GROMACS .gro file of C-alpha atoms in nm:
model
  255
    1MET     CA    1  20.688  -1.151  -8.331
    2ALA     CA    2  20.398  -1.086  -8.569
    3THR     CA    3  20.495  -0.717  -8.565
    4LEU     CA    4  20.787  -0.811  -8.790
    5ALA     CA    5  20.525  -0.832  -9.065
    6GLY     CA    6  20.506  -0.451  -9.056
    7ASP     CA    7  20.752  -0.415  -9.343
    8GLY     CA    8  20.550  -0.646  -9.567
    9ARG     CA    9  20.695  -0.987  -9.488
   10ALA     CA   10  20.491  -1.293  -9.395
   11VAL     CA   11  20.552  -1.413  -9.039
   12VAL     CA   12  20.475  -1.779  -8.978
   13HIS     CA   13  20.429  -1.870  -8.609
   14TYR     CA   14  20.329  -2.233  -8.593
   15ASP     CA   15  20.205  -2.448  -8.303
   16GLN     CA   16  20.457  -2.725  -8.248
   17LEU     CA   17  20.338  -3.080  -8.200
   18GLY     CA   18  20.204  -3.115  -7.847
   19CYS     CA   19  20.124  -2.743  -7.819
   20GLY     CA   20  19.841  -2.504  -7.901
   21ARG     CA   21  19.607  -2.627  -8.173
   22SER     CA   22  19.844  -2.896  -8.297
   23THR     CA   23  19.795  -3.258  -8.198
   24HIS     CA   24  19.855  -3.332  -7.831
   25LEU     CA   25  20.000  -3.669  -7.739
   26PRO     CA   26  20.007  -3.690  -7.358
   27ASP     CA   27  20.049  -4.068  -7.368
   28ALA     CA   28  20.346  -4.073  -7.606
   29PRO     CA   29  20.658  -4.234  -7.458
   30ALA     CA   30  20.925  -3.996  -7.333
   31ASP     CA   31  21.171  -4.090  -7.609
   32PHE     CA   32  20.917  -3.979  -7.871
   33TRP     CA   33  20.989  -3.617  -7.783
   34ASP     CA   34  21.337  -3.546  -7.916
   35VAL     CA   35  21.510  -3.272  -8.112
   36GLY     CA   36  21.495  -3.467  -8.438
   37LEU     CA   37  21.116  -3.477  -8.421
   38PHE     CA   38  21.092  -3.099  -8.414
   39VAL     CA   39  21.359  -3.050  -8.682
   40GLU     CA   40  21.154  -3.272  -8.912
   41GLU     CA   41  20.836  -3.088  -8.817
   42LEU     CA   42  20.978  -2.748  -8.910
   43ARG     CA   43  21.093  -2.876  -9.247
   44THR     CA   44  20.747  -3.024  -9.302
   45VAL     CA   45  20.590  -2.687  -9.226
   46VAL     CA   46  20.807  -2.485  -9.466
   47ASP     CA   47  20.764  -2.748  -9.738
   48ALA     CA   48  20.384  -2.743  -9.697
   49LEU     CA   49  20.381  -2.362  -9.713
   50GLY     CA   50  20.592  -2.360 -10.028
   51ILE     CA   51  20.868  -2.145  -9.879
   52ALA     CA   52  21.142  -2.407  -9.842
   53ASP     CA   53  21.352  -2.246 -10.117
   54ARG     CA   54  21.424  -1.933  -9.912
   55PHE     CA   55  21.310  -1.827  -9.565
   56HIS     CA   56  21.440  -1.654  -9.252
   57LEU     CA   57  21.457  -1.873  -8.942
   58LEU     CA   58  21.399  -1.713  -8.600
   59GLY     CA   59  21.379  -1.903  -8.273
   60GLN     CA   60  21.320  -1.780  -7.920
   61SER     CA   61  21.425  -1.971  -7.605
   62TRP     CA   62  21.368  -2.341  -7.694
   63GLY     CA   63  21.310  -2.223  -8.051
   64GLY     CA   64  21.658  -2.071  -8.051
   65MET     CA   65  21.800  -2.410  -7.949
   66LEU     CA   66  21.603  -2.582  -8.224
   67ALA     CA   67  21.687  -2.333  -8.501
   68PRO     CA   68  22.062  -2.411  -8.519
   69GLU     CA   69  21.975  -2.782  -8.511
   70VAL     CA   70  21.758  -2.723  -8.819
   71VAL     CA   71  22.045  -2.547  -8.998
   72LEU     CA   72  22.293  -2.817  -8.901
   73ALA     CA   73  22.061  -3.090  -9.028
   74ASP     CA   74  21.996  -2.911  -9.357
   75PRO     CA   75  22.089  -2.546  -9.426
   76SER     CA   76  21.912  -2.533  -9.762
   77GLY     CA   77  21.681  -2.237  -9.804
   78VAL     CA   78  21.776  -2.064  -9.477
   79ALA     CA   79  21.840  -1.699  -9.561
   80SER     CA   80  21.930  -1.601  -9.206
   81LEU     CA   81  21.928  -1.733  -8.851
   82THR     CA   82  21.812  -1.530  -8.550
   83ILE     CA   83  21.864  -1.682  -8.205
   84CYS     CA   84  21.677  -1.508  -7.924
   85ASP     CA   85  21.742  -1.568  -7.551
   86SER     CA   86  21.876  -1.919  -7.603
   87PRO     CA   87  22.154  -2.134  -7.462
   88ALA     CA   88  22.417  -2.313  -7.665
   89SER     CA   89  22.413  -2.590  -7.406
   90MET     CA   90  22.204  -2.686  -7.106
   91GLU     CA   91  22.517  -2.708  -6.893
   92LEU     CA   92  22.578  -2.337  -6.954
   93TRP     CA   93  22.209  -2.264  -6.895
   94LEU     CA   94  22.206  -2.438  -6.557
   95GLN     CA   95  22.529  -2.273  -6.445
   96ALA     CA   96  22.376  -1.931  -6.510
   97ALA     CA   97  22.042  -2.029  -6.355
   98ASN     CA   98  22.210  -2.148  -6.037
   99ARG     CA   99  22.402  -1.823  -6.010
  100LEU     CA  100  22.084  -1.620  -6.054
  101ARG     CA  101  21.904  -1.838  -5.798
  102GLN     CA  102  22.168  -1.749  -5.541
  103GLU     CA  103  22.066  -1.385  -5.578
  104LEU     CA  104  21.706  -1.458  -5.477
  105PRO     CA  105  21.586  -1.397  -5.118
  106ASP     CA  106  21.692  -1.672  -4.880
  107ASP     CA  107  21.336  -1.793  -4.812
  108VAL     CA  108  21.267  -1.821  -5.185
  109GLN     CA  109  21.583  -2.023  -5.242
  110ALA     CA  110  21.494  -2.249  -4.952
  111ALA     CA  111  21.142  -2.313  -5.085
  112LEU     CA  112  21.270  -2.399  -5.432
  113THR     CA  113  21.533  -2.639  -5.303
  114ARG     CA  114  21.299  -2.802  -5.052
  115HIS     CA  115  21.035  -2.885  -5.309
  116GLU     CA  116  21.281  -2.994  -5.577
  117GLN     CA  117  21.444  -3.237  -5.337
  118ALA     CA  118  21.105  -3.365  -5.219
  119GLY     CA  119  20.962  -3.396  -5.570
  120THR     CA  120  20.677  -3.160  -5.483
  121THR     CA  121  20.727  -2.901  -5.756
  122ASP     CA  122  20.353  -2.904  -5.828
  123THR     CA  123  20.268  -2.723  -5.502
  124PRO     CA  124  20.150  -2.360  -5.469
  125GLU     CA  125  20.452  -2.273  -5.254
  126TYR     CA  126  20.693  -2.386  -5.527
  127ALA     CA  127  20.494  -2.196  -5.789
  128ALA     CA  128  20.510  -1.878  -5.578
  129ALA     CA  129  20.884  -1.911  -5.528
  130MET     CA  130  20.934  -1.987  -5.897
  131GLN     CA  131  20.741  -1.671  -5.986
  132VAL     CA  132  20.995  -1.455  -5.800
  133PHE     CA  133  21.263  -1.581  -6.038
  134TYR     CA  134  21.035  -1.545  -6.339
  135ASP     CA  135  20.949  -1.183  -6.256
  136ARG     CA  136  21.320  -1.102  -6.250
  137HIS     CA  137  21.457  -1.309  -6.535
  138VAL     CA  138  21.176  -1.436  -6.762
  139CYS     CA  139  20.936  -1.144  -6.812
  140ARG     CA  140  20.978  -0.817  -6.626
  141VAL     CA  141  20.643  -0.686  -6.747
  142VAL     CA  142  20.426  -0.758  -6.442
  143PRO     CA  143  20.148  -0.851  -6.457
  144ASN     CA  144  20.242  -1.049  -6.765
  145PRO     CA  145  20.078  -0.953  -7.096
  146PRO     CA  146  19.790  -1.180  -7.203
  147GLU     CA  147  19.993  -1.371  -7.461
  148VAL     CA  148  20.260  -1.454  -7.202
  149SER     CA  149  20.004  -1.560  -6.943
  150ALA     CA  150  19.833  -1.777  -7.203
  151SER     CA  151  20.161  -1.957  -7.275
  152PHE     CA  152  20.218  -2.041  -6.910
  153GLU     CA  153  19.854  -2.144  -6.869
  154GLN     CA  154  19.893  -2.382  -7.160
  155ILE     CA  155  20.200  -2.543  -7.003
  156GLU     CA  156  20.011  -2.588  -6.679
  157ALA     CA  157  19.709  -2.738  -6.856
  158GLU     CA  158  19.910  -2.977  -7.076
  159PRO     CA  159  20.274  -3.001  -6.963
  160THR     CA  160  20.374  -3.315  -7.151
  161VAL     CA  161  20.636  -3.170  -7.385
  162TYR     CA  162  20.777  -2.910  -7.146
  163HIS     CA  163  20.806  -3.146  -6.851
  164THR     CA  164  20.943  -3.434  -7.059
  165MET     CA  165  21.209  -3.236  -7.241
  166ASN     CA  166  21.284  -2.961  -6.989
  167GLY     CA  167  21.141  -3.020  -6.641
  168PRO     CA  168  20.905  -2.847  -6.397
  169SER     CA  169  21.062  -2.500  -6.428
  170GLU     CA  170  21.308  -2.291  -6.628
  171PHE     CA  171  21.588  -2.360  -6.381
  172HIS     CA  172  21.515  -2.716  -6.265
  173VAL     CA  173  21.602  -2.902  -6.586
  174ILE     CA  174  21.569  -3.276  -6.536
  175GLY     CA  175  21.419  -3.372  -6.874
  176SER     CA  176  21.565  -3.522  -7.190
  177LEU     CA  177  21.738  -3.195  -7.287
  178ARG     CA  178  21.948  -3.205  -6.969
  179GLU     CA  179  22.264  -3.304  -7.160
  180TRP     CA  180  22.187  -3.112  -7.481
  181SER     CA  181  22.463  -2.907  -7.641
  182VAL     CA  182  22.531  -2.764  -7.984
  183VAL     CA  183  22.858  -2.591  -7.890
  184ASP     CA  184  23.096  -2.829  -8.065
  185ARG     CA  185  22.899  -2.816  -8.391
  186LEU     CA  186  22.852  -2.442  -8.429
  187ASP     CA  187  23.150  -2.388  -8.658
  188ARG     CA  188  22.959  -2.583  -8.924
  189ILE     CA  189  22.690  -2.312  -8.947
  190ASP     CA  190  22.743  -2.087  -9.246
  191VAL     CA  191  22.437  -1.861  -9.264
  192PRO     CA  192  22.408  -1.497  -9.148
  193THR     CA  193  22.336  -1.511  -8.775
  194LEU     CA  194  22.206  -1.263  -8.517
  195VAL     CA  195  22.198  -1.345  -8.145
  196VAL     CA  196  21.988  -1.131  -7.910
  197ALA     CA  197  21.910  -1.140  -7.539
  198GLY     CA  198  21.801  -0.919  -7.250
  199ALA     CA  199  22.032  -0.768  -6.990
  200TYR     CA  200  21.834  -0.940  -6.712
  201ASP     CA  201  21.779  -1.257  -6.915
  202GLU     CA  202  21.801  -1.601  -6.759
  203ALA     CA  203  22.003  -1.659  -7.077
  204GLN     CA  204  22.306  -1.474  -6.943
  205PRO     CA  205  22.591  -1.375  -7.178
  206GLU     CA  206  22.798  -1.687  -7.107
  207VAL     CA  207  22.497  -1.895  -7.212
  208TRP     CA  208  22.476  -1.760  -7.567
  209ALA     CA  209  22.839  -1.651  -7.617
  210PRO     CA  210  22.936  -1.971  -7.806
  211TYR     CA  211  22.697  -1.875  -8.087
  212VAL     CA  212  22.880  -1.548  -8.138
  213GLU     CA  213  23.225  -1.694  -8.087
  214ARG     CA  214  23.189  -2.002  -8.307
  215ILE     CA  215  22.956  -1.899  -8.593
  216ALA     CA  216  23.155  -1.702  -8.846
  217GLY     CA  217  23.033  -1.343  -8.874
  218ALA     CA  218  22.765  -1.379  -8.605
  219ARG     CA  219  22.648  -1.057  -8.439
  220SER     CA  220  22.482  -0.994  -8.106
  221HIS     CA  221  22.261  -0.735  -7.939
  222VAL     CA  222  22.155  -0.699  -7.574
  223PHE     CA  223  21.832  -0.517  -7.486
  224PRO     CA  224  21.906  -0.314  -7.170
  225GLU     CA  225  21.559  -0.321  -7.010
  226SER     CA  226  21.461  -0.679  -7.092
  227SER     CA  227  21.491  -1.024  -6.943
  228HIS     CA  228  21.395  -1.339  -7.138
  229MET     CA  229  21.133  -1.178  -7.363
  230PRO     CA  230  21.266  -0.862  -7.533
  231HIS     CA  231  20.998  -0.900  -7.800
  232VAL     CA  232  20.744  -0.837  -7.520
  233GLU     CA  233  20.946  -0.616  -7.287
  234GLU     CA  234  21.099  -0.382  -7.548
  235PRO     CA  235  20.890  -0.459  -7.857
  236GLU     CA  236  20.976  -0.150  -8.060
  237ALA     CA  237  21.350  -0.191  -8.010
  238PHE     CA  238  21.324  -0.564  -8.080
  239VAL     CA  239  21.144  -0.509  -8.410
  240ASP     CA  240  21.393  -0.241  -8.506
  241VAL     CA  241  21.701  -0.458  -8.439
  242VAL     CA  242  21.567  -0.786  -8.574
  243GLY     CA  243  21.376  -0.624  -8.859
  244SER     CA  244  21.691  -0.444  -8.978
  245PHE     CA  245  21.882  -0.772  -8.975
  246LEU     CA  246  21.612  -0.949  -9.175
  247ARG     CA  247  21.594  -0.671  -9.432
  248GLU     CA  248  21.971  -0.684  -9.471
  249HIS     CA  249  21.942  -1.048  -9.576
  250ASP     CA  250  21.613  -1.032  -9.765
  251ALA     CA  251  21.766  -1.060 -10.111
  252GLY     CA  252  21.602  -1.360 -10.270
  253ALA     CA  253  21.414  -1.456  -9.952
  254ALA     CA  254  21.043  -1.533  -9.964
  255ARG     CA  255  20.842  -1.239  -9.829
   0.00000   0.00000   0.00000
């Protein structure tokens, strides 16, 4: 994402609470981690940086679920919204994930189901089976680039937020986001919006279609060689598509 700075803009990539160099709270109660917390955090960040008057908002995966929530809570200052590889509801996400799971080899499907039913998703066998799905639908650059590996290593080392809100894997969602949906509120968004995804993405077209269908004027782009991380899998094309959209809506935006 930092490559978007190539045309002179500032790119702010912050560590959310519970991640990276931000404060970790492994003992916080489960209900502490909710969408409202992260909406407030983002507004705190842009206020502290002095860019709240005008900024582009881009979210990838969970970030693309959070970004429309930020706009719905308070659209002030948002010059544009870019949603990358993100569902409009977890119901849609799980429907697509289950369909993609059925395309995995039989032994892989069996291992995933066996461990999920037994509650043993922390075993090496489950991790190996999970990786088959990830190599197809999360990041098709194998071995994963260092920044991608580092992200997964961080989740493994300190899984509090991911496990509490999502669950043990991308497709076994049993956390607090299990019932999340923004579908019925999307017609209230009135900022320029771009939706992107990969052709092999776990975020299949039906997962992100409501953004395009319900946000007035929203546009979409699918990267033909990518799965869930086009910014890693097709970085030049990603920067070209997203960068062009940002430049189109730069007028008056902080750079």
